[in-house]
Amino acid sequence: AQKITQTQPGMFVQEKEAVTLDCTYDTSDPSYGLFWYKQPSSGEMIFLIYQGSYDQQNATEGRYSLNFQKARKSANLVISASQLGDSAMYFCAMRERGNRDDKIIFGKGTRLHILP
Amino acid sequence: DAGVIQSPRHEVTEMGQEVTLRCKPISGHNSLFWYRQTMMRGLELLIYFNNNVPIDDSGMPEDRFSAKMPNASFSTLKIQPSEPRDSAVYFCASNDSPGGPSTDTQYFGPGTRLTVL
């Protein structure tokens, strides 16, 4: 079974609209971290936002926020007021801390297209 | 503060040649990761090191691939002999030792785009 599921292979959104990118995860570890990365066409992997499983509040970083619903095992990324420069591939990822393993598990990604 | 540094950024070589990719992690980071990204397979973890020691190399595709980390500030990924199917973008990433939320995040280098003809 996949540990990270991103069900939207591609999305088209009008500029200035808000965007929600879906991510669900599967773990039995009570302690874990969730991440979102952005990969623009230039290819680099850019860290956007982090949420710890014990964090009480949803993480926010500028226009990015993580809608963390622990019971649903959901960690959707919300981008407010989208811009043309937000067009990129977005990866959701998870690290399970209980196994003392540094590895991060990545989803397959969602390609976001912002339309002018 | 410099991020993860990789070299070369682009490499074009012929089948059968040896290829060496280099990575300098962020200073102070204790863990280093090598990934490969292709359209077909997405992002794959090849190997990772903690305190210069290889911890998990289960993702290394075959014996043609080898990785070393002789010290805390340098790692290499070598492919010998290279094959066309090795063509991909190879990323290096680093993070601090596990222990808390601020140390979970991996920071990626710009990647090396390898083309094997």
Coordinates of C-alpha atoms in Angstrom, one line a residue:
Chain A
A1 CA 0.0 0.0 0.0
Q2 CA 1.2 3.5 -0.8
K3 CA 2.2 5.5 2.2
I4 CA 1.7 8.9 0.5
T5 CA -1.2 9.3 -2.0
Q6 CA -1.6 12.3 -4.2
T7 CA -4.7 11.7 -6.2
Q8 CA -4.5 14.7 -8.6
P9 CA -1.9 14.1 -11.3
G10 CA -2.6 17.6 -12.7
M11 CA -4.6 20.7 -11.9
F12 CA -5.4 23.9 -13.8
V13 CA -6.3 27.0 -11.8
Q14 CA -6.9 30.6 -12.6
E15 CA -4.4 33.1 -11.4
K16 CA -5.3 34.7 -8.0
E17 CA -7.6 31.8 -7.0
A18 CA -6.8 29.7 -4.0
V19 CA -5.5 26.2 -4.7
T20 CA -5.8 23.0 -2.6
L21 CA -3.5 20.1 -3.4
D22 CA -4.6 16.8 -1.9
C23 CA -2.4 14.5 0.1
T24 CA -3.3 11.5 2.2
Y25 CA -0.9 9.3 4.1
D26 CA -0.8 6.0 5.8
T27 CA 1.2 5.3 9.0
S28 CA 0.8 3.5 12.3
D29 CA 3.6 5.5 13.8
P30 CA 2.2 8.1 16.3
S31 CA 5.2 10.4 15.6
Y32 CA 5.8 11.6 12.1
G33 CA 6.4 14.7 10.1
L34 CA 4.7 15.8 6.9
F35 CA 6.3 18.0 4.2
W36 CA 5.5 19.7 0.9
Y37 CA 8.1 20.4 -1.8
K38 CA 7.8 22.4 -5.0
Q39 CA 9.7 21.5 -8.1
P40 CA 9.5 24.2 -10.8
S41 CA 10.4 23.5 -14.4
S42 CA 14.0 24.5 -13.6
G43 CA 14.2 21.2 -11.7
E44 CA 15.3 22.1 -8.2
M45 CA 13.4 20.7 -5.2
I46 CA 12.2 23.5 -2.9
F47 CA 11.1 22.9 0.7
L48 CA 7.8 24.7 1.3
I49 CA 6.2 23.7 4.6
Y50 CA 6.4 21.2 7.5
Q51 CA 3.8 19.8 9.9
G52 CA 4.6 17.6 12.9
S53 CA 2.1 15.0 14.0
Y54 CA 1.9 16.5 17.5
D55 CA 1.6 20.1 16.3
Q56 CA -1.6 21.6 17.6
Q57 CA -2.0 24.2 14.9
N58 CA -1.9 24.0 11.1
A59 CA 1.5 25.1 9.7
T60 CA 1.6 28.3 7.7
E61 CA 4.4 29.9 5.6
G62 CA 3.4 33.0 3.8
R63 CA 0.8 32.0 1.1
Y64 CA 1.2 28.4 2.0
S65 CA -0.7 26.6 4.6
L66 CA -1.1 22.9 5.5
N67 CA -4.6 21.7 6.2
F68 CA -3.8 18.9 8.7
Q69 CA -6.6 16.6 9.5
K70 CA -5.0 13.9 11.7
A71 CA -8.0 11.6 12.0
R72 CA -8.5 11.5 8.2
K73 CA -4.7 11.2 7.7
S74 CA -4.9 14.1 5.4
A75 CA -2.3 16.9 4.8
N76 CA -3.5 19.1 2.0
L77 CA -1.5 22.1 0.8
V78 CA -3.4 25.3 0.4
I79 CA -1.9 28.1 -1.7
S80 CA -3.7 31.4 -1.4
A81 CA -3.9 34.0 -4.1
S82 CA -2.1 31.8 -6.7
Q83 CA 0.5 33.4 -9.0
L84 CA 1.9 32.3 -12.3
G85 CA 5.2 31.4 -10.6
D86 CA 3.3 28.8 -8.6
S87 CA 3.1 26.6 -11.7
A88 CA 5.2 23.6 -10.8
M89 CA 5.2 20.0 -9.6
Y90 CA 4.3 19.6 -5.9
F91 CA 5.3 16.7 -3.8
C92 CA 3.8 15.6 -0.5
A93 CA 6.2 13.6 1.8
M94 CA 6.3 12.0 5.2
R95 CA 9.0 10.9 7.7
E96 CA 8.0 8.3 10.3
R97 CA 10.1 9.0 13.4
G98 CA 9.4 5.9 15.4
N99 CA 11.7 3.7 13.3
R100 CA 14.6 6.1 13.9
D101 CA 14.9 6.2 10.2
D102 CA 15.9 9.4 8.4
K103 CA 14.1 8.4 5.2
I104 CA 11.4 10.6 3.7
I105 CA 8.7 8.9 1.6
F106 CA 7.5 11.0 -1.3
G107 CA 4.2 10.9 -3.2
K108 CA 4.1 10.9 -7.0
G109 CA 3.3 14.5 -7.2
T110 CA 0.7 16.9 -8.6
R111 CA 1.5 19.2 -11.5
L112 CA -0.1 22.6 -11.0
H113 CA -0.7 24.9 -13.9
I114 CA -1.7 28.5 -13.1
L115 CA -3.6 30.2 -15.9
P116 CA -3.3 33.9 -16.6
Chain B
D1 CA 24.5 30.4 4.1
A2 CA 25.2 28.0 1.2
G3 CA 22.8 25.2 0.6
V4 CA 23.6 21.8 -0.7
I5 CA 26.1 22.0 -3.5
Q6 CA 26.3 19.5 -6.3
S7 CA 28.6 19.2 -9.3
P8 CA 28.5 18.9 -12.1
R9 CA 25.1 20.4 -12.9
H10 CA 25.1 18.6 -16.3
E11 CA 27.0 15.6 -17.5
V12 CA 26.8 14.0 -20.9
T13 CA 28.8 10.8 -21.3
E14 CA 29.0 7.8 -23.5
M15 CA 27.9 4.3 -22.5
G16 CA 30.6 2.4 -20.7
Q17 CA 32.3 5.5 -19.2
E18 CA 32.7 6.1 -15.5
V19 CA 30.6 8.9 -14.0
T20 CA 31.2 10.6 -10.7
L21 CA 28.7 12.9 -9.1
R22 CA 29.7 15.1 -6.2
C23 CA 27.8 16.6 -3.2
K24 CA 28.6 18.9 -0.4
P25 CA 25.9 18.9 2.3
I26 CA 24.9 21.9 4.4
S27 CA 27.5 22.5 7.1
G28 CA 26.5 20.8 10.3
H29 CA 24.0 18.4 8.8
N30 CA 24.6 14.8 9.8
S31 CA 22.6 12.9 7.2
L32 CA 23.0 12.9 3.4
F33 CA 20.8 11.3 0.8
W34 CA 21.2 10.5 -2.9
Y35 CA 18.1 10.4 -5.0
R36 CA 17.4 9.6 -8.7
Q37 CA 14.5 11.2 -10.5
T38 CA 13.1 10.0 -13.9
M39 CA 9.8 10.5 -15.6
M40 CA 9.0 6.8 -15.4
R41 CA 9.9 6.0 -11.8
G42 CA 9.6 9.4 -10.1
L43 CA 11.9 10.2 -7.2
E44 CA 13.8 7.2 -5.8
L45 CA 16.1 7.1 -2.8
L46 CA 19.3 5.4 -3.7
I47 CA 21.3 5.5 -0.5
Y48 CA 21.7 7.6 2.7
F49 CA 24.4 8.2 5.2
N50 CA 24.3 9.3 8.8
N51 CA 27.5 10.6 10.3
N52 CA 29.4 9.5 7.2
V53 CA 28.2 5.9 7.6
P54 CA 26.0 4.3 4.9
I55 CA 22.7 3.4 6.7
D56 CA 20.5 2.1 3.9
D57 CA 21.6 1.3 0.4
S58 CA 18.7 -0.8 -0.6
G59 CA 17.8 1.6 -3.4
M60 CA 21.0 1.3 -5.2
P61 CA 20.0 -0.3 -8.5
E62 CA 23.0 -2.6 -9.0
D63 CA 26.7 -3.1 -8.5
R64 CA 27.5 -0.5 -11.1
F65 CA 26.5 2.1 -8.6
S66 CA 28.6 3.0 -5.5
A67 CA 28.6 5.9 -3.0
K68 CA 31.1 7.1 -0.5
M69 CA 31.2 9.7 2.2
P70 CA 34.8 10.1 3.2
N71 CA 34.0 13.1 5.5
A72 CA 31.2 15.2 6.8
S73 CA 31.4 17.7 4.0
F74 CA 31.7 15.5 0.9
S75 CA 30.1 12.6 -0.8
T76 CA 30.3 11.0 -4.2
L77 CA 28.0 8.8 -6.3
K78 CA 29.8 6.8 -8.9
I79 CA 28.4 4.8 -11.8
Q80 CA 30.8 2.4 -13.6
P81 CA 30.2 1.5 -16.3
S82 CA 27.4 3.9 -17.2
E83 CA 24.4 2.8 -19.3
P84 CA 21.8 4.8 -21.2
R85 CA 19.1 3.8 -18.7
D86 CA 21.1 5.6 -16.0
S87 CA 20.1 8.9 -17.6
A88 CA 18.2 10.9 -15.0
V89 CA 18.5 13.8 -12.6
Y90 CA 20.5 12.9 -9.5
F91 CA 19.7 14.8 -6.3
C92 CA 21.7 15.1 -3.1
A93 CA 19.9 16.2 0.0
S94 CA 20.9 16.7 3.6
N95 CA 19.3 17.2 7.0
D96 CA 20.3 17.5 10.6
S97 CA 20.2 14.5 12.9
P98 CA 16.7 13.3 13.7
G99 CA 15.3 14.4 17.0
G100 CA 12.7 17.0 16.4
P101 CA 10.6 19.0 14.0
S102 CA 13.3 21.4 13.0
T103 CA 15.6 18.5 12.1
D104 CA 13.2 16.5 10.0
T105 CA 13.4 18.6 6.9
Q106 CA 15.7 17.5 4.0
Y107 CA 17.2 20.3 1.8
F108 CA 18.0 19.4 -1.7
G109 CA 20.8 20.4 -4.0
P110 CA 20.1 21.7 -7.5
G111 CA 20.6 18.2 -9.0
T112 CA 22.9 16.8 -11.7
R113 CA 21.3 16.0 -15.0
L114 CA 23.0 13.0 -16.4
T115 CA 22.7 11.9 -20.0
V116 CA 24.3 8.6 -21.1
L117 CA 24.5 8.2 -24.8

